[in-house]
GROMACS .gro file of N, CA, C and O in nm:
model
  320
    1MET      N    1   0.717   4.359   1.740
    1MET     CA    2   0.838   4.286   1.710
    1MET      C    3   0.853   4.177   1.815
    1MET      O    4   0.808   4.198   1.942
    2PHE      N    5   0.898   4.063   1.779
    2PHE     CA    6   0.918   3.943   1.864
    2PHE      C    7   1.047   3.958   1.930
    2PHE      O    8   1.144   4.000   1.882
    3SER      N    9   1.035   3.920   2.065
    3SER     CA   10   1.172   3.906   2.131
    3SER      C   11   1.185   3.760   2.171
    3SER      O   12   1.096   3.692   2.223
    4PHE      N   13   1.306   3.704   2.145
    4PHE     CA   14   1.339   3.568   2.167
    4PHE      C   15   1.415   3.568   2.303
    4PHE      O   16   1.509   3.655   2.317
    5THR      N   17   1.404   3.458   2.352
    5THR     CA   18   1.487   3.422   2.476
    5THR      C   19   1.625   3.371   2.426
    5THR      O   20   1.637   3.327   2.315
    6GLN      N   21   1.704   3.351   2.528
    6GLN     CA   22   1.839   3.309   2.492
    6GLN      C   23   1.835   3.159   2.444
    6GLN      O   24   1.902   3.115   2.344
    7ASP      N   25   1.746   3.075   2.497
    7ASP     CA   26   1.732   2.937   2.453
    7ASP      C   27   1.674   2.940   2.315
    7ASP      O   28   1.723   2.856   2.232
    8GLN      N   29   1.592   3.026   2.274
    8GLN     CA   30   1.532   3.024   2.146
    8GLN      C   31   1.642   3.068   2.051
    8GLN      O   32   1.645   3.005   1.927
    9TRP      N   33   1.729   3.157   2.076
    9TRP     CA   34   1.835   3.211   1.983
    9TRP      C   35   1.941   3.085   1.966
    9TRP      O   36   1.986   3.061   1.855
   10ILE      N   37   1.966   3.010   2.075
   10ILE     CA   38   2.048   2.897   2.054
   10ILE      C   39   1.986   2.794   1.963
   10ILE      O   40   2.058   2.736   1.877
   11ILE      N   41   1.856   2.757   1.979
   11ILE     CA   42   1.786   2.666   1.895
   11ILE      C   43   1.790   2.717   1.735
   11ILE      O   44   1.816   2.643   1.651
   12ILE      N   45   1.765   2.842   1.721
   12ILE     CA   46   1.772   2.904   1.586
   12ILE      C   47   1.913   2.892   1.525
   12ILE      O   48   1.926   2.846   1.414
   13GLY      N   49   2.008   2.920   1.608
   13GLY     CA   50   2.149   2.904   1.559
   13GLY      C   51   2.186   2.757   1.526
   13GLY      O   52   2.250   2.736   1.424
   14LEU      N   53   2.134   2.664   1.609
   14LEU     CA   54   2.165   2.520   1.586
   14LEU      C   55   2.102   2.474   1.456
   14LEU      O   56   2.152   2.399   1.374
   15VAL      N   57   1.970   2.526   1.431
   15VAL     CA   58   1.904   2.481   1.315
   15VAL      C   59   1.976   2.540   1.193
   15VAL      O   60   1.993   2.480   1.086
   16PHE      N   61   2.024   2.664   1.207
   16PHE     CA   62   2.096   2.720   1.091
   16PHE      C   63   2.227   2.641   1.057
   16PHE      O   64   2.253   2.616   0.941
   17VAL      N   65   2.302   2.615   1.165
   17VAL     CA   66   2.426   2.536   1.142
   17VAL      C   67   2.388   2.397   1.087
   17VAL      O   68   2.458   2.349   0.996
   18MET      N   69   2.284   2.333   1.134
   18MET     CA   70   2.250   2.202   1.086
   18MET      C   71   2.209   2.220   0.937
   18MET      O   72   2.250   2.128   0.854
   19GLY      N   73   2.148   2.321   0.896
   19GLY     CA   74   2.104   2.341   0.751
   19GLY      C   75   2.225   2.349   0.665
   19GLY      O   76   2.227   2.296   0.557
   20ILE      N   77   2.324   2.426   0.714
   20ILE     CA   78   2.448   2.450   0.632
   20ILE      C   79   2.511   2.316   0.615
   20ILE      O   80   2.566   2.279   0.518
   21LEU      N   81   2.529   2.234   0.732
   21LEU     CA   82   2.596   2.107   0.722
   21LEU      C   83   2.525   2.016   0.624
   21LEU      O   84   2.586   1.936   0.549
   22VAL      N   85   2.384   2.013   0.640
   22VAL     CA   86   2.313   1.902   0.546
   22VAL      C   87   2.330   1.961   0.412
   22VAL      O   88   2.352   1.877   0.322
   23GLY      N   89   2.323   2.083   0.381
   23GLY     CA   90   2.349   2.132   0.242
   23GLY      C   91   2.476   2.098   0.188
   23GLY      O   92   2.502   2.059   0.070
   24ALA      N   93   2.581   2.114   0.271
   24ALA     CA   94   2.722   2.085   0.235
   24ALA      C   95   2.737   1.939   0.200
   24ALA      O   96   2.796   1.893   0.102
   25PHE      N   97   2.664   1.854   0.282
   25PHE     CA   98   2.679   1.705   0.250
   25PHE      C   99   2.605   1.671   0.130
   25PHE      O  100   2.653   1.577   0.048
   26LEU      N  101   2.491   1.734   0.104
   26LEU     CA  102   2.414   1.700  -0.022
   26LEU      C  103   2.486   1.739  -0.145
   26LEU      O  104   2.469   1.682  -0.245
   27LEU      N  105   2.556   1.858  -0.139
   27LEU     CA  106   2.624   1.915  -0.258
   27LEU      C  107   2.768   1.848  -0.277
   27LEU      O  108   2.839   1.895  -0.377
   28ALA      N  109   2.819   1.768  -0.180
   28ALA     CA  110   2.955   1.731  -0.189
   28ALA      C  111   2.979   1.638  -0.311
   28ALA      O  112   2.899   1.544  -0.341
   29GLY      N  113   3.078   1.676  -0.392
   29GLY     CA  114   3.095   1.595  -0.519
   29GLY      C  115   3.018   1.616  -0.628
   29GLY      O  116   3.014   1.552  -0.734
   30GLY      N  117   2.915   1.715  -0.624
   30GLY     CA  118   2.826   1.736  -0.718
   30GLY      C  119   2.881   1.787  -0.852
   30GLY      O  120   2.834   1.764  -0.957
   31GLY      N  121   2.991   1.854  -0.856
   31GLY     CA  122   3.068   1.908  -0.970
   31GLY      C  123   3.109   1.799  -1.056
   31GLY      O  124   3.090   1.803  -1.182
   32ARG      N  125   3.164   1.695  -1.000
   32ARG     CA  126   3.206   1.586  -1.094
   32ARG      C  127   3.091   1.506  -1.139
   32ARG      O  128   3.096   1.462  -1.256
   33LYS      N  129   2.978   1.483  -1.059
   33LYS     CA  130   2.876   1.402  -1.105
   33LYS      C  131   2.804   1.463  -1.220
   33LYS      O  132   2.785   1.383  -1.324
   34TRP      N  133   2.769   1.580  -1.230
   34TRP     CA  134   2.702   1.641  -1.347
   34TRP      C  135   2.790   1.641  -1.464
   34TRP      O  136   2.743   1.627  -1.580
   35LYS      N  137   2.920   1.670  -1.444
   35LYS     CA  138   3.015   1.659  -1.561
   35LYS      C  139   3.016   1.530  -1.627
   35LYS      O  140   3.021   1.510  -1.751
   36GLU      N  141   3.026   1.422  -1.537
   36GLU     CA  142   3.039   1.293  -1.600
   36GLU      C  143   2.901   1.261  -1.671
   36GLU      O  144   2.902   1.194  -1.773
   37ARG      N  145   2.789   1.292  -1.603
   37ARG     CA  146   2.663   1.262  -1.666
   37ARG      C  147   2.651   1.347  -1.811
   37ARG      O  148   2.599   1.287  -1.900
   38TYR      N  149   2.701   1.471  -1.816
   38TYR     CA  150   2.697   1.549  -1.930
   38TYR      C  151   2.784   1.483  -2.040
   38TYR      O  152   2.740   1.462  -2.156
   39ARG      N  153   2.897   1.444  -2.007
   39ARG     CA  154   2.991   1.375  -2.103
   39ARG      C  155   2.936   1.240  -2.151
   39ARG      O  156   2.948   1.219  -2.279
   40ALA      N  157   2.874   1.164  -2.059
   40ALA     CA  158   2.819   1.041  -2.103
   40ALA      C  159   2.703   1.068  -2.207
   40ALA      O  160   2.682   1.002  -2.303
   41GLU      N  161   2.613   1.165  -2.170
   41GLU     CA  162   2.506   1.202  -2.250
   41GLU      C  163   2.556   1.246  -2.393
   41GLU      O  164   2.501   1.215  -2.492
   42LYS      N  165   2.660   1.328  -2.396
   42LYS     CA  166   2.711   1.382  -2.512
   42LYS      C  167   2.762   1.261  -2.607
   42LYS      O  168   2.755   1.258  -2.728
   43ALA      N  169   2.839   1.172  -2.544
   43ALA     CA  170   2.894   1.066  -2.618
   43ALA      C  171   2.775   0.974  -2.675
   43ALA      O  172   2.784   0.931  -2.788
   44ARG      N  173   2.668   0.948  -2.593
   44ARG     CA  174   2.559   0.870  -2.633
   44ARG      C  175   2.488   0.945  -2.757
   44ARG      O  176   2.454   0.890  -2.854
   45ARG      N  177   2.466   1.075  -2.750
   45ARG     CA  178   2.406   1.153  -2.854
   45ARG      C  179   2.485   1.144  -2.979
   45ARG      O  180   2.435   1.132  -3.092
   46GLU      N  181   2.626   1.159  -2.966
   46GLU     CA  182   2.710   1.153  -3.087
   46GLU      C  183   2.699   1.013  -3.146
   46GLU      O  184   2.703   1.006  -3.277
   47SER      N  185   2.687   0.908  -3.065
   47SER     CA  186   2.678   0.773  -3.124
   47SER      C  187   2.547   0.753  -3.193
   47SER      O  188   2.544   0.711  -3.305
   48VAL      N  189   2.438   0.810  -3.137
   48VAL     CA  190   2.307   0.802  -3.203
   48VAL      C  191   2.309   0.878  -3.343
   48VAL      O  192   2.255   0.830  -3.440
   49GLU      N  193   2.376   0.996  -3.342
   49GLU     CA  194   2.382   1.078  -3.469
   49GLU      C  195   2.464   1.001  -3.565
   49GLU      O  196   2.425   1.009  -3.680
   50ALA      N  197   2.575   0.933  -3.525
   50ALA     CA  198   2.656   0.868  -3.620
   50ALA      C  199   2.580   0.752  -3.684
   50ALA      O  200   2.584   0.730  -3.796
   51ASP      N  201   2.506   0.676  -3.596
   51ASP     CA  202   2.418   0.563  -3.649
   51ASP      C  203   2.318   0.614  -3.741
   51ASP      O  204   2.290   0.549  -3.845
   52TYR      N  205   2.255   0.729  -3.712
   52TYR     CA  206   2.154   0.777  -3.796
   52TYR      C  207   2.211   0.830  -3.928
   52TYR      O  208   2.157   0.806  -4.042
   53ALA      N  209   2.323   0.894  -3.921
   53ALA     CA  210   2.393   0.929  -4.055
   53ALA      C  211   2.427   0.820  -4.143
   53ALA      O  212   2.400   0.823  -4.255
   54ALA      N  213   2.476   0.708  -4.082
   54ALA     CA  214   2.506   0.581  -4.153
   54ALA      C  215   2.380   0.518  -4.210
   54ALA      O  216   2.377   0.481  -4.331
   55ALA      N  217   2.274   0.519  -4.127
   55ALA     CA  218   2.138   0.465  -4.195
   55ALA      C  219   2.092   0.549  -4.297
   55ALA      O  220   2.035   0.502  -4.392
   56GLU      N  221   2.104   0.690  -4.283
   56GLU     CA  222   2.043   0.777  -4.379
   56GLU      C  223   2.134   0.763  -4.510
   56GLU      O  224   2.060   0.761  -4.618
   57LYS      N  225   2.250   0.741  -4.503
   57LYS     CA  226   2.334   0.718  -4.624
   57LYS      C  227   2.291   0.593  -4.695
   57LYS      O  228   2.275   0.584  -4.819
   58GLU      N  229   2.265   0.483  -4.619
   58GLU     CA  230   2.220   0.355  -4.676
   58GLU      C  231   2.074   0.376  -4.744
   58GLU      O  232   2.047   0.332  -4.844
   59TRP      N  233   1.981   0.461  -4.675
   59TRP     CA  234   1.855   0.492  -4.728
   59TRP      C  235   1.867   0.560  -4.855
   59TRP      O  236   1.793   0.524  -4.959
   60ARG      N  237   1.954   0.657  -4.869
   60ARG     CA  238   1.968   0.740  -4.981
   60ARG      C  239   2.021   0.643  -5.102
   60ARG      O  240   1.978   0.662  -5.217
   61GLU      N  241   2.110   0.553  -5.058
   61GLU     CA  242   2.169   0.469  -5.168
   61GLU      C  243   2.067   0.370  -5.211
   61GLU      O  244   2.052   0.359  -5.341
   62LYS      N  245   1.981   0.320  -5.126
   62LYS     CA  246   1.872   0.231  -5.177
   62LYS      C  247   1.768   0.306  -5.251
   62LYS      O  248   1.720   0.260  -5.357
   63ASP      N  249   1.745   0.431  -5.217
   63ASP     CA  250   1.642   0.519  -5.299
   63ASP      C  251   1.692   0.539  -5.431
   63ASP      O  252   1.618   0.535  -5.531
   64SER      N  253   1.825   0.566  -5.447
   64SER     CA  254   1.877   0.605  -5.581
   64SER      C  255   1.882   0.477  -5.663
   64SER      O  256   1.859   0.478  -5.783
   65LEU      N  257   1.916   0.357  -5.603
   65LEU     CA  258   1.907   0.233  -5.675
   65LEU      C  259   1.762   0.203  -5.726
   65LEU      O  260   1.753   0.155  -5.829
   66ARG      N  261   1.668   0.225  -5.635
   66ARG     CA  262   1.528   0.196  -5.670
   66ARG      C  263   1.494   0.290  -5.782
   66ARG      O  264   1.427   0.245  -5.877
   67ALA      N  265   1.528   0.414  -5.778
   67ALA     CA  266   1.497   0.510  -5.882
   67ALA      C  267   1.559   0.470  -6.014
   67ALA      O  268   1.495   0.476  -6.130
   68ALA      N  269   1.683   0.430  -6.016
   68ALA     CA  270   1.756   0.383  -6.127
   68ALA      C  271   1.680   0.249  -6.186
   68ALA      O  272   1.685   0.242  -6.313
   69ALA      N  273   1.643   0.165  -6.103
   69ALA     CA  274   1.570   0.048  -6.159
   69ALA      C  275   1.451   0.079  -6.216
   69ALA      O  276   1.407   0.026  -6.325
   70LEU      N  277   1.372   0.182  -6.157
   70LEU     CA  278   1.250   0.212  -6.225
   70LEU      C  279   1.265   0.290  -6.359
   70LEU      O  280   1.199   0.262  -6.453
   71ARG      N  281   1.385   0.364  -6.369
   71ARG     CA  282   1.411   0.424  -6.501
   71ARG      C  283   1.452   0.327  -6.600
   71ARG      O  284   1.407   0.334  -6.719
   72SER      N  285   1.527   0.228  -6.559
   72SER     CA  286   1.569   0.124  -6.654
   72SER      C  287   1.451   0.038  -6.698
   72SER      O  288   1.448  -0.005  -6.810
   73ASN      N  289   1.353   0.011  -6.605
   73ASN     CA  290   1.226  -0.054  -6.637
   73ASN      C  291   1.146   0.021  -6.739
   73ASN      O  292   1.081  -0.039  -6.823
   74ASP      N  293   1.150   0.149  -6.721
   74ASP     CA  294   1.062   0.223  -6.815
   74ASP      C  295   1.123   0.227  -6.950
   74ASP      O  296   1.049   0.224  -7.052
   75LYS      N  297   1.249   0.226  -6.967
   75LYS     CA  298   1.318   0.222  -7.090
   75LYS      C  299   1.309   0.095  -7.159
   75LYS      O  300   1.295   0.076  -7.275
   76ALA      N  301   1.307  -0.023  -7.081
   76ALA     CA  302   1.303  -0.155  -7.132
   76ALA      C  303   1.162  -0.201  -7.172
   76ALA      O  304   1.152  -0.271  -7.269
   77ASP      N  305   1.059  -0.144  -7.113
   77ASP     CA  306   0.925  -0.182  -7.121
   77ASP      C  307   0.841  -0.059  -7.185
   77ASP      O  308   0.792   0.011  -7.100
   78PRO      N  309   0.845  -0.031  -7.307
   78PRO     CA  310   0.781   0.092  -7.358
   78PRO      C  311   0.626   0.079  -7.357
   78PRO      O  312   0.557   0.181  -7.368
   79ALA      N  313   0.567  -0.032  -7.333
   79ALA     CA  314   0.425  -0.055  -7.331
   79ALA      C  315   0.363   0.016  -7.206
   79ALA      O  316   0.233   0.038  -7.203
   80THR      N  317   0.436   0.024  -7.104
   80THR     CA  318   0.380   0.073  -6.977
   80THR      C  319   0.391   0.227  -6.968
   80THR      O  320   0.418   0.310  -7.015
   0.00000   0.00000   0.00000
């Protein structure tokens, strides 16, 4: 077992206190930061999903119009 001198215990205690202080400074305000980033990411994702839904609706409409045009061409031109 190691035996420490009084000076070594003081150094160990100061390093411990310094670690707690540095950790407290690094984590200060962290609760607000991640919540704001989460809300911003959620809003961005919802915006992207809304844009995709609008584009998909447009794609489906164009596809149905294309299919209707092909059907009308088939009826109008019986030679093909």
